[in-house]
Structure formats: C-alpha cells, structure tokens
PDB file of C-alpha atoms in Angstrom:
ATOM      1  CA  MET A   1     -34.542 -23.066  -9.074  1.00  0.00           C
ATOM      2  CA  LEU A   2     -34.074 -19.995  -6.800  1.00  0.00           C
ATOM      3  CA  GLU A   3     -36.213 -17.884  -9.299  1.00  0.00           C
ATOM      4  CA  ARG A   4     -39.049 -20.396  -9.167  1.00  0.00           C
ATOM      5  CA  TYR A   5     -38.929 -20.421  -5.231  1.00  0.00           C
ATOM      6  CA  VAL A   6     -39.099 -16.696  -5.258  1.00  0.00           C
ATOM      7  CA  GLU A   7     -42.176 -16.707  -7.460  1.00  0.00           C
ATOM      8  CA  ASN A   8     -43.781 -19.120  -5.141  1.00  0.00           C
ATOM      9  CA  HIS A   9     -42.702 -17.374  -1.963  1.00  0.00           C
ATOM     10  CA  PRO A  10     -42.550 -13.565  -3.030  1.00  0.00           C
ATOM     11  CA  GLN A  11     -42.163 -12.531   0.715  1.00  0.00           C
ATOM     12  CA  SER A  12     -39.151 -14.663   1.293  1.00  0.00           C
ATOM     13  CA  ILE A  13     -36.310 -12.203   1.900  1.00  0.00           C
ATOM     14  CA  LYS A  14     -33.643 -14.772   2.535  1.00  0.00           C
ATOM     15  CA  VAL A  15     -34.142 -16.500  -0.781  1.00  0.00           C
ATOM     16  CA  ARG A  16     -34.583 -13.220  -2.875  1.00  0.00           C
ATOM     17  CA  PHE A  17     -31.333 -11.886  -1.177  1.00  0.00           C
ATOM     18  CA  ALA A  18     -29.582 -15.170  -2.274  1.00  0.00           C
ATOM     19  CA  LEU A  19     -30.753 -14.769  -5.768  1.00  0.00           C
ATOM     20  CA  GLY A  20     -29.657 -11.132  -5.928  1.00  0.00           C
ATOM     21  CA  ARG A  21     -26.120 -12.146  -4.729  1.00  0.00           C
ATOM     22  CA  LEU A  22     -26.037 -14.955  -7.196  1.00  0.00           C
ATOM     23  CA  TYR A  23     -27.011 -12.562 -10.077  1.00  0.00           C
ATOM     24  CA  ARG A  24     -24.130 -10.318  -8.939  1.00  0.00           C
ATOM     25  CA  GLU A  25     -21.636 -13.029  -8.727  1.00  0.00           C
ATOM     26  CA  ILE A  26     -22.280 -14.276 -12.307  1.00  0.00           C
ATOM     27  CA  GLY A  27     -22.233 -10.652 -13.637  1.00  0.00           C
ATOM     28  CA  LEU A  28     -25.942 -10.062 -14.134  1.00  0.00           C
ATOM     29  CA  THR A  29     -25.697  -6.754 -12.482  1.00  0.00           C
ATOM     30  CA  THR A  30     -29.034  -5.285 -13.706  1.00  0.00           C
ATOM     31  CA  ALA A  31     -30.953  -8.285 -12.492  1.00  0.00           C
ATOM     32  CA  ALA A  32     -29.070  -8.299  -9.275  1.00  0.00           C
ATOM     33  CA  GLU A  33     -29.850  -4.639  -8.613  1.00  0.00           C
ATOM     34  CA  GLU A  34     -33.495  -5.086  -9.346  1.00  0.00           C
ATOM     35  CA  THR A  35     -33.672  -8.006  -7.000  1.00  0.00           C
ATOM     36  CA  LEU A  36     -31.802  -6.424  -4.128  1.00  0.00           C
ATOM     37  CA  ARG A  37     -34.006  -3.378  -4.300  1.00  0.00           C
ATOM     38  CA  LYS A  38     -37.030  -5.504  -3.910  1.00  0.00           C
ATOM     39  CA  VAL A  39     -35.308  -7.067  -0.905  1.00  0.00           C
ATOM     40  CA  LEU A  40     -34.728  -3.556   0.545  1.00  0.00           C
ATOM     41  CA  ASP A  41     -38.450  -2.686  -0.100  1.00  0.00           C
ATOM     42  CA  LEU A  42     -39.378  -5.670   2.116  1.00  0.00           C
ATOM     43  CA  HIS A  43     -36.569  -5.218   4.640  1.00  0.00           C
ATOM     44  CA  PRO A  44     -35.028  -1.677   4.558  1.00  0.00           C
ATOM     45  CA  SER A  45     -32.724  -2.274   7.454  1.00  0.00           C
ATOM     46  CA  LEU A  46     -30.788  -5.253   5.890  1.00  0.00           C
ATOM     47  CA  ASP A  47     -27.297  -3.931   5.671  1.00  0.00           C
ATOM     48  CA  ALA A  48     -25.971  -6.857   3.697  1.00  0.00           C
ATOM     49  CA  ALA A  49     -28.280  -5.933   0.794  1.00  0.00           C
ATOM     50  CA  HIS A  50     -26.868  -2.389   0.824  1.00  0.00           C
ATOM     51  CA  VAL A  51     -23.414  -3.928   0.732  1.00  0.00           C
ATOM     52  CA  GLU A  52     -24.347  -6.027  -2.257  1.00  0.00           C
ATOM     53  CA  LEU A  53     -25.642  -3.005  -4.047  1.00  0.00           C
ATOM     54  CA  GLY A  54     -22.489  -1.103  -3.236  1.00  0.00           C
ATOM     55  CA  GLN A  55     -20.391  -3.980  -4.774  1.00  0.00           C
ATOM     56  CA  ILE A  56     -22.508  -3.731  -7.859  1.00  0.00           C
ATOM     57  CA  TYR A  57     -21.964  -0.053  -8.305  1.00  0.00           C
ATOM     58  CA  GLU A  58     -18.269  -0.495  -7.614  1.00  0.00           C
ATOM     59  CA  SER A  59     -18.024  -2.946 -10.443  1.00  0.00           C
ATOM     60  CA  ARG A  60     -19.597  -0.517 -12.760  1.00  0.00           C
ATOM     61  CA  GLY A  61     -17.327   2.342 -11.677  1.00  0.00           C
ATOM     62  CA  GLU A  62     -20.143   4.187 -10.089  1.00  0.00           C
ATOM     63  CA  GLN A  63     -18.121   5.175  -6.981  1.00  0.00           C
ATOM     64  CA  ASP A  64     -20.570   7.765  -5.640  1.00  0.00           C
ATOM     65  CA  LYS A  65     -23.557   5.253  -5.768  1.00  0.00           C
ATOM     66  CA  ALA A  66     -21.250   2.724  -4.085  1.00  0.00           C
ATOM     67  CA  MET A  67     -20.293   5.042  -1.351  1.00  0.00           C
ATOM     68  CA  ASN A  68     -23.944   5.923  -0.713  1.00  0.00           C
ATOM     69  CA  ALA A  69     -24.840   2.226  -0.542  1.00  0.00           C
ATOM     70  CA  TYR A  70     -22.057   1.411   1.888  1.00  0.00           C
ATOM     71  CA  ARG A  71     -22.949   4.457   4.055  1.00  0.00           C
ATOM     72  CA  LYS A  72     -26.478   3.247   4.307  1.00  0.00           C
ATOM     73  CA  ALA A  73     -25.158  -0.237   5.315  1.00  0.00           C
ATOM     74  CA  ALA A  74     -22.923   1.332   8.065  1.00  0.00           C
ATOM     75  CA  GLU A  75     -26.046   3.303   9.237  1.00  0.00           C
ATOM     76  CA  LYS A  76     -28.028   0.193   9.547  1.00  0.00           C
ATOM     77  CA  ASN A  77     -25.224  -1.686  11.276  1.00  0.00           C
ATOM     78  CA  PRO A  78     -22.358   0.491  12.734  1.00  0.00           C
ATOM     79  CA  TYR A  79     -20.457  -2.656  13.696  1.00  0.00           C
ATOM     80  CA  ASN A  80     -20.254  -3.969  10.129  1.00  0.00           C
ATOM     81  CA  PHE A  81     -16.438  -4.124   9.939  1.00  0.00           C
ATOM     82  CA  LEU A  82     -16.155  -5.076   6.361  1.00  0.00           C
ATOM     83  CA  VAL A  83     -18.342  -2.225   5.004  1.00  0.00           C
ATOM     84  CA  ARG A  84     -16.278   0.298   6.903  1.00  0.00           C
ATOM     85  CA  GLN A  85     -13.255  -1.080   5.311  1.00  0.00           C
ATOM     86  CA  ARG A  86     -14.864  -0.601   1.905  1.00  0.00           C
ATOM     87  CA  ILE A  87     -15.783   3.065   2.892  1.00  0.00           C
ATOM     88  CA  ALA A  88     -12.280   3.770   3.857  1.00  0.00           C
ATOM     89  CA  ARG A  89     -10.714   2.213   0.736  1.00  0.00           C
ATOM     90  CA  LEU A  90     -13.130   4.374  -1.547  1.00  0.00           C
ATOM     91  CA  LEU A  91     -12.288   7.506   0.420  1.00  0.00           C
ATOM     92  CA  ILE A  92      -8.517   6.756  -0.034  1.00  0.00           C
ATOM     93  CA  HIS A  93      -9.034   6.017  -3.730  1.00  0.00           C
ATOM     94  CA  GLU A  94     -10.667   9.553  -4.084  1.00  0.00           C
ATOM     95  CA  GLY A  95      -7.972  11.297  -2.147  1.00  0.00           C
ATOM     96  CA  ARG A  96     -10.210  12.068   0.908  1.00  0.00           C
ATOM     97  CA  PHE A  97      -7.543  11.105   3.423  1.00  0.00           C
ATOM     98  CA  GLU A  98      -8.877  12.879   6.481  1.00  0.00           C
ATOM     99  CA  GLU A  99     -12.350  11.267   6.060  1.00  0.00           C
ATOM    100  CA  ALA A 100     -10.597   7.896   5.391  1.00  0.00           C
ATOM    101  CA  MET A 101      -8.584   8.325   8.610  1.00  0.00           C
ATOM    102  CA  GLN A 102     -11.886   8.782  10.666  1.00  0.00           C
ATOM    103  CA  GLU A 103     -13.153   5.540   9.249  1.00  0.00           C
ATOM    104  CA  LEU A 104      -9.988   3.705   9.971  1.00  0.00           C
ATOM    105  CA  GLN A 105      -9.763   4.967  13.575  1.00  0.00           C
ATOM    106  CA  GLU A 106     -13.319   3.868  13.981  1.00  0.00           C
ATOM    107  CA  LEU A 107     -12.393   0.527  12.600  1.00  0.00           C
ATOM    108  CA  ARG A 108      -9.332   0.308  15.041  1.00  0.00           C
ATOM    109  CA  ARG A 109     -11.945   1.050  17.955  1.00  0.00           C
ATOM    110  CA  LEU A 110     -14.074  -1.912  16.711  1.00  0.00           C
ATOM    111  CA  ALA A 111     -11.116  -4.236  16.120  1.00  0.00           C
ATOM    112  CA  PRO A 112      -8.103  -2.907  18.179  1.00  0.00           C
ATOM    113  CA  ASP A 113      -6.101  -6.210  17.394  1.00  0.00           C
ATOM    114  CA  ASN A 114      -6.452  -6.123  13.616  1.00  0.00           C
ATOM    115  CA  THR A 115      -2.896  -5.510  12.304  1.00  0.00           C
ATOM    116  CA  ASP A 116      -4.146  -4.808   8.716  1.00  0.00           C
ATOM    117  CA  ILE A 117      -6.085  -1.749   9.916  1.00  0.00           C
ATOM    118  CA  ALA A 118      -3.108  -0.481  11.943  1.00  0.00           C
ATOM    119  CA  VAL A 119      -0.984  -0.768   8.738  1.00  0.00           C
ATOM    120  CA  ARG A 120      -3.466   1.133   6.679  1.00  0.00           C
ATOM    121  CA  ILE A 121      -3.694   3.798   9.461  1.00  0.00           C
ATOM    122  CA  GLY A 122       0.154   4.180   9.410  1.00  0.00           C
ATOM    123  CA  LEU A 123       0.398   4.434   5.635  1.00  0.00           C
ATOM    124  CA  LEU A 124      -2.442   6.881   5.609  1.00  0.00           C
ATOM    125  CA  TYR A 125      -0.632   9.104   8.244  1.00  0.00           C
ATOM    126  CA  MET A 126       2.342   8.946   5.765  1.00  0.00           C
ATOM    127  CA  GLU A 127       0.032  10.087   2.903  1.00  0.00           C
ATOM    128  CA  LEU A 128      -1.005  13.028   5.246  1.00  0.00           C
ATOM    129  CA  GLU A 129       2.759  13.723   5.948  1.00  0.00           C
ATOM    130  CA  GLN A 130       2.110  13.262   9.650  1.00  0.00           C
ATOM    131  CA  TRP A 131       5.309  11.384  10.086  1.00  0.00           C
ATOM    132  CA  ASP A 132       5.484  11.201  13.975  1.00  0.00           C
ATOM    133  CA  GLU A 133       1.957   9.787  14.082  1.00  0.00           C
ATOM    134  CA  ALA A 134       3.037   7.230  11.379  1.00  0.00           C
ATOM    135  CA  ALA A 135       6.028   6.284  13.229  1.00  0.00           C
ATOM    136  CA  ASP A 136       4.176   5.811  16.439  1.00  0.00           C
ATOM    137  CA  THR A 137       1.770   3.573  14.647  1.00  0.00           C
ATOM    138  CA  PHE A 138       4.427   1.377  13.071  1.00  0.00           C
ATOM    139  CA  ARG A 139       6.586   1.336  16.343  1.00  0.00           C
ATOM    140  CA  LEU A 140       3.492  -0.056  18.191  1.00  0.00           C
ATOM    141  CA  LEU A 141       3.149  -2.690  15.458  1.00  0.00           C
ATOM    142  CA  LEU A 142       6.828  -3.533  15.702  1.00  0.00           C
ATOM    143  CA  GLU A 143       6.612  -3.995  19.406  1.00  0.00           C
ATOM    144  CA  ARG A 144       3.777  -6.529  18.991  1.00  0.00           C
ATOM    145  CA  PHE A 145       5.532  -8.227  15.891  1.00  0.00           C
ATOM    146  CA  PRO A 146       9.311  -7.672  16.360  1.00  0.00           C
ATOM    147  CA  ASP A 147      10.130  -9.910  13.309  1.00  0.00           C
ATOM    148  CA  SER A 148       7.889  -7.971  10.816  1.00  0.00           C
ATOM    149  CA  ASP A 149      10.168  -6.459   8.294  1.00  0.00           C
ATOM    150  CA  LYS A 150       7.172  -4.623   6.730  1.00  0.00           C
ATOM    151  CA  ALA A 151       6.506  -2.843  10.017  1.00  0.00           C
ATOM    152  CA  ARG A 152      10.210  -2.098  10.502  1.00  0.00           C
ATOM    153  CA  TYR A 153      10.628  -0.771   6.880  1.00  0.00           C
ATOM    154  CA  ASN A 154       7.543   1.493   7.308  1.00  0.00           C
ATOM    155  CA  LEU A 155       8.817   2.773  10.566  1.00  0.00           C
ATOM    156  CA  ALA A 156      12.101   3.567   9.011  1.00  0.00           C
ATOM    157  CA  MET A 157      10.502   5.557   6.186  1.00  0.00           C
ATOM    158  CA  ALA A 158       8.319   7.476   8.612  1.00  0.00           C
ATOM    159  CA  LEU A 159      11.332   8.337  10.759  1.00  0.00           C
ATOM    160  CA  GLU A 160      13.391   9.306   7.707  1.00  0.00           C
ATOM    161  CA  TYR A 161      10.802  11.650   6.297  1.00  0.00           C
ATOM    162  CA  GLY A 162       9.997  13.019   9.704  1.00  0.00           C
ATOM    163  CA  GLY A 163      13.762  14.180  10.161  1.00  0.00           C
ATOM    164  CA  HIS A 164      14.786  11.358  12.630  1.00  0.00           C
ATOM    165  CA  GLU A 165      17.646  10.226  10.408  1.00  0.00           C
ATOM    166  CA  GLU A 166      19.773   8.257  12.934  1.00  0.00           C
ATOM    167  CA  GLU A 167      16.887   6.141  14.193  1.00  0.00           C
ATOM    168  CA  ALA A 168      15.699   5.732  10.647  1.00  0.00           C
ATOM    169  CA  LEU A 169      19.289   4.430   9.615  1.00  0.00           C
ATOM    170  CA  ASP A 170      19.287   2.010  12.563  1.00  0.00           C
ATOM    171  CA  GLN A 171      15.820   0.622  11.480  1.00  0.00           C
ATOM    172  CA  TYR A 172      16.839   0.324   7.924  1.00  0.00           C
ATOM    173  CA  LEU A 173      20.087  -1.623   8.760  1.00  0.00           C
ATOM    174  CA  ALA A 174      18.234  -3.874  11.159  1.00  0.00           C
ATOM    175  CA  ILE A 175      16.187  -5.461   8.342  1.00  0.00           C
ATOM    176  CA  PRO A 176      17.861  -8.931   7.784  1.00  0.00           C
ATOM    177  CA  GLU A 177      19.644  -9.905   4.553  1.00  0.00           C
ATOM    178  CA  GLU A 178      17.150 -12.670   3.802  1.00  0.00           C
ATOM    179  CA  SER A 179      14.176 -10.224   3.796  1.00  0.00           C
ATOM    180  CA  GLY A 180      12.821  -9.080   0.410  1.00  0.00           C
ATOM    181  CA  ARG A 181      12.928  -5.515   1.624  1.00  0.00           C
ATOM    182  CA  ARG A 182      16.620  -5.458   2.489  1.00  0.00           C
ATOM    183  CA  ALA A 183      17.891  -4.135  -0.827  1.00  0.00           C
ATOM    184  CA  ASP A 184      15.415  -1.289  -0.767  1.00  0.00           C
ATOM    185  CA  ALA A 185      16.414  -0.531   2.817  1.00  0.00           C
ATOM    186  CA  LEU A 186      19.999  -0.376   1.975  1.00  0.00           C
ATOM    187  CA  VAL A 187      19.311   2.211  -0.767  1.00  0.00           C
ATOM    188  CA  HIS A 188      17.639   4.459   1.919  1.00  0.00           C
ATOM    189  CA  ALA A 189      20.523   3.743   4.198  1.00  0.00           C
ATOM    190  CA  ALA A 190      22.944   4.797   1.518  1.00  0.00           C
ATOM    191  CA  TYR A 191      21.235   8.116   0.980  1.00  0.00           C
ATOM    192  CA  LEU A 192      21.269   8.718   4.720  1.00  0.00           C
ATOM    193  CA  HIS A 193      24.995   8.019   5.011  1.00  0.00           C
ATOM    194  CA  GLN A 194      25.556  10.270   2.068  1.00  0.00           C
ATOM    195  CA  ARG A 195      23.586  13.118   3.612  1.00  0.00           C
ATOM    196  CA  GLN A 196      25.612  12.682   6.821  1.00  0.00           C
ATOM    197  CA  GLY A 197      28.832  13.086   4.752  1.00  0.00           C
ATOM    198  CA  ASP A 198      29.871   9.429   5.126  1.00  0.00           C
ATOM    199  CA  ILE A 199      30.563   8.478   1.434  1.00  0.00           C
ATOM    200  CA  GLU A 200      32.347   5.236   2.197  1.00  0.00           C
ATOM    201  CA  GLU A 201      29.541   3.938   4.400  1.00  0.00           C
ATOM    202  CA  ALA A 202      27.049   5.068   1.619  1.00  0.00           C
ATOM    203  CA  LEU A 203      29.087   3.170  -1.083  1.00  0.00           C
ATOM    204  CA  ASP A 204      29.059  -0.028   1.001  1.00  0.00           C
ATOM    205  CA  ALA A 205      25.321   0.176   1.532  1.00  0.00           C
ATOM    206  CA  ALA A 206      24.711   0.937  -2.205  1.00  0.00           C
ATOM    207  CA  ARG A 207      26.972  -1.851  -3.339  1.00  0.00           C
ATOM    208  CA  GLU A 208      25.286  -4.354  -1.046  1.00  0.00           C
ATOM    209  CA  ALA A 209      21.877  -3.123  -2.288  1.00  0.00           C
ATOM    210  CA  LEU A 210      23.029  -3.754  -5.843  1.00  0.00           C
ATOM    211  CA  ARG A 211      24.284  -7.229  -5.036  1.00  0.00           C
ATOM    212  CA  LEU A 212      21.080  -8.227  -3.291  1.00  0.00           C
ATOM    213  CA  SER A 213      18.698  -6.791  -6.061  1.00  0.00           C
ATOM    214  CA  ASP A 214      17.168  -9.420  -8.195  1.00  0.00           C
ATOM    215  CA  GLU A 215      16.150  -6.822 -10.749  1.00  0.00           C
ATOM    216  CA  PRO A 216      18.231  -3.647  -9.881  1.00  0.00           C
ATOM    217  CA  ARG A 217      17.006  -0.371 -11.511  1.00  0.00           C
ATOM    218  CA  ALA A 218      19.212   1.633 -13.822  1.00  0.00           C
ATOM    219  CA  GLY A 219      19.393   4.472 -11.222  1.00  0.00           C
ATOM    220  CA  LEU A 220      21.059   2.066  -8.782  1.00  0.00           C
ATOM    221  CA  TYR A 221      24.028   1.445 -11.135  1.00  0.00           C
ATOM    222  CA  ASP A 222      24.216   5.228 -11.755  1.00  0.00           C
ATOM    223  CA  TYR A 223      24.078   5.799  -8.063  1.00  0.00           C
ATOM    224  CA  VAL A 224      26.869   3.388  -7.124  1.00  0.00           C
ATOM    225  CA  SER A 225      29.118   4.678 -10.051  1.00  0.00           C
ATOM    226  CA  THR A 226      28.563   8.191  -8.711  1.00  0.00           C
ATOM    227  CA  LEU A 227      29.688   7.135  -5.200  1.00  0.00           C
ATOM    228  CA  TYR A 228      32.651   5.303  -6.600  1.00  0.00           C
ATOM    229  CA  ASP A 229      33.550   8.558  -8.362  1.00  0.00           C
ATOM    230  CA  ARG A 230      33.241  10.479  -5.192  1.00  0.00           C
ATOM    231  CA  THR A 231      35.771   8.267  -3.552  1.00  0.00           C
ATOM    232  CA  GLY A 232      38.267   8.540  -6.432  1.00  0.00           C
ATOM    233  CA  GLU A 233      37.745   5.045  -7.701  1.00  0.00           C
ATOM    234  CA  THR A 234      37.206   5.914 -11.311  1.00  0.00           C
ATOM    235  CA  GLU A 235      37.873   2.538 -12.719  1.00  0.00           C
ATOM    236  CA  SER A 236      35.249   0.935 -10.473  1.00  0.00           C
ATOM    237  CA  ALA A 237      32.805   3.651 -11.318  1.00  0.00           C
ATOM    238  CA  LEU A 238      33.274   2.820 -14.999  1.00  0.00           C
ATOM    239  CA  ASP A 239      33.085  -0.835 -14.427  1.00  0.00           C
ATOM    240  CA  ILE A 240      29.639  -0.424 -12.727  1.00  0.00           C
ATOM    241  CA  LEU A 241      28.369   1.680 -15.559  1.00  0.00           C
ATOM    242  CA  ASP A 242      29.367  -0.960 -18.079  1.00  0.00           C
ATOM    243  CA  LYS A 243      27.547  -3.508 -15.994  1.00  0.00           C
ATOM    244  CA  GLY A 244      24.432  -1.340 -16.005  1.00  0.00           C
ATOM    245  CA  LEU A 245      24.634  -0.766 -19.675  1.00  0.00           C
ATOM    246  CA  GLU A 246      24.775  -4.500 -20.217  1.00  0.00           C
ATOM    247  CA  ARG A 247      21.332  -4.685 -18.668  1.00  0.00           C
ATOM    248  CA  PHE A 248      20.099  -1.231 -20.014  1.00  0.00           C
ATOM    249  CA  PRO A 249      21.935  -0.515 -23.207  1.00  0.00           C
ATOM    250  CA  ASP A 250      19.613   2.414 -24.012  1.00  0.00           C
ATOM    251  CA  GLU A 251      19.532   4.175 -20.713  1.00  0.00           C
ATOM    252  CA  ALA A 252      20.092   7.689 -21.400  1.00  0.00           C
ATOM    253  CA  ASP A 253      21.535   8.599 -17.822  1.00  0.00           C
ATOM    254  CA  LEU A 254      24.040   5.715 -17.898  1.00  0.00           C
ATOM    255  CA  LEU A 255      25.168   6.611 -21.378  1.00  0.00           C
ATOM    256  CA  PHE A 256      25.568  10.251 -20.453  1.00  0.00           C
ATOM    257  CA  ARG A 257      27.532   9.438 -17.273  1.00  0.00           C
ATOM    258  CA  LYS A 258      29.881   7.216 -19.130  1.00  0.00           C
ATOM    259  CA  ALA A 259      30.542   9.932 -21.751  1.00  0.00           C
ATOM    260  CA  VAL A 260      31.338  12.322 -19.041  1.00  0.00           C
ATOM    261  CA  PHE A 261      33.841   9.911 -17.425  1.00  0.00           C
ATOM    262  CA  LEU A 262      35.532   9.189 -20.717  1.00  0.00           C
ATOM    263  CA  GLU A 263      35.998  12.936 -21.458  1.00  0.00           C
ATOM    264  CA  LYS A 264      37.903  13.365 -18.060  1.00  0.00           C
TER     265      LYS A 264
END
C-alpha cells in the first residue's frame, strides 16, 4: 500500500521515509537504503533519514559508513540526542575513548539530568584511567541517588584504583546485603583489608562473599582457603577447598592447592 502511494505521490517525503523505515525494520536493507537515499535527494537536511541509514550500515557491520551517516545527522540537527548516543557508542566500540568523551560531555550539556549519560561518562573515565574524574562523576550521582548500589559500587572501584583505599573500603562495605552487588563488593573489600595487613578482616569479608554468591567462582574458594591458611586454620582451608572441588572437580588451581596442603 505504501509503495503504491509513493508511486502516485513521488514527491511525498513523509510516505517515502516511512517506507524506507519499514523496509529496514523487516530486513530489506538494500531496498531501505535506496528508498532513504531518494528521501535525502528530496530533503538533504532530514536528520532522521541519515539516522535510518546509519542503522542499516550498523546492521551490516559497516561501522565507518554508519559513523558517517550519524555524523551527518548530527550536523543537520546538533540537538538530536539519540544520534549523539549512537556516535558515542560506536566510538567506544572502536576504542576511540577521547572522542567518545567529547560526545558524552556534549550529551551531558544537552541533557544534564540524564543519569544514563552520567554513568557512561564515569565508566569512560575509568577506561581512560582518570580515576579522580570517575570518582567525582559517581559521587555526584550518589548524592542525587543515595540508594543507588550501582553508583556506589562504581564510586568504590574508582576510589580503589585511584589509590583512595580507605574511602573505597567504606563504600564497598556500605552496599547492603540485599544488593546483587554485595558479594563482589566484599571480594574487593577483602583484597583491601589484605593489602592493609588485616588478614582476619579479609577472611571475614571473603567468607561472607562466598556465602552470598549464587554462583561463586573457583577463584573465590581458592582465595578463602588461602586466607584460612594465612591465619593458621589448615583444617578450614582444606574444607573450603573440598567444597570448591565439589563444584569444580577439574579446577587445576584448586587441585594444586589441595596437593600442596596434603604435602605439608
């Protein structure tokens, strides 16, 4: 029906654009591209048509063409929030983090209250190993959303990697038990306690992480066993190894550590 209408109204940009979008949505990308190019011949400044072309190129894995299409859309409409998100995502995917940061900062200028953009900026600062900037970003988020475990966990990681271990430890331990991030937070807390020489606190945190983990990794059993050994609790160390081997019977590190214990 749309095709017939286009034939009867060849200058109708709105209908031709709708047809191009429909072609893209049902997977007829060649027809979609041809139709959208005709739309742009009639209306070169229509940013939505460039976005549609970008999505077609992305679906084909043609990232450079997609980027060019999105850039053209942004040129036509600098306030197109969604297209700038797409540009930033492609840049991150390509490892062009500095350029992605520029796009995200522009997005934050356009939408200062958008929390998703703030999170992306914080995570990108971490990719760039700009720990203080990342911490500042997540700290501001936490001030706005004090119950956000995601913001608190990311803040703690930024602080840890930035060398602010005491504050990082406080943030990890502040994540509540009912949070799905509590177990991972306790593993980080255990490592921080260990680096500070407090093996007992490290052991308590690691044991609690093991208790809370729905699917604990083999390495966590190994770590808890090591901490038990450091405190002289050899029997408990072996018991944890055995529990780990029940779940991971072929795990080389657990088998090796048990063999070492048995030789003592």
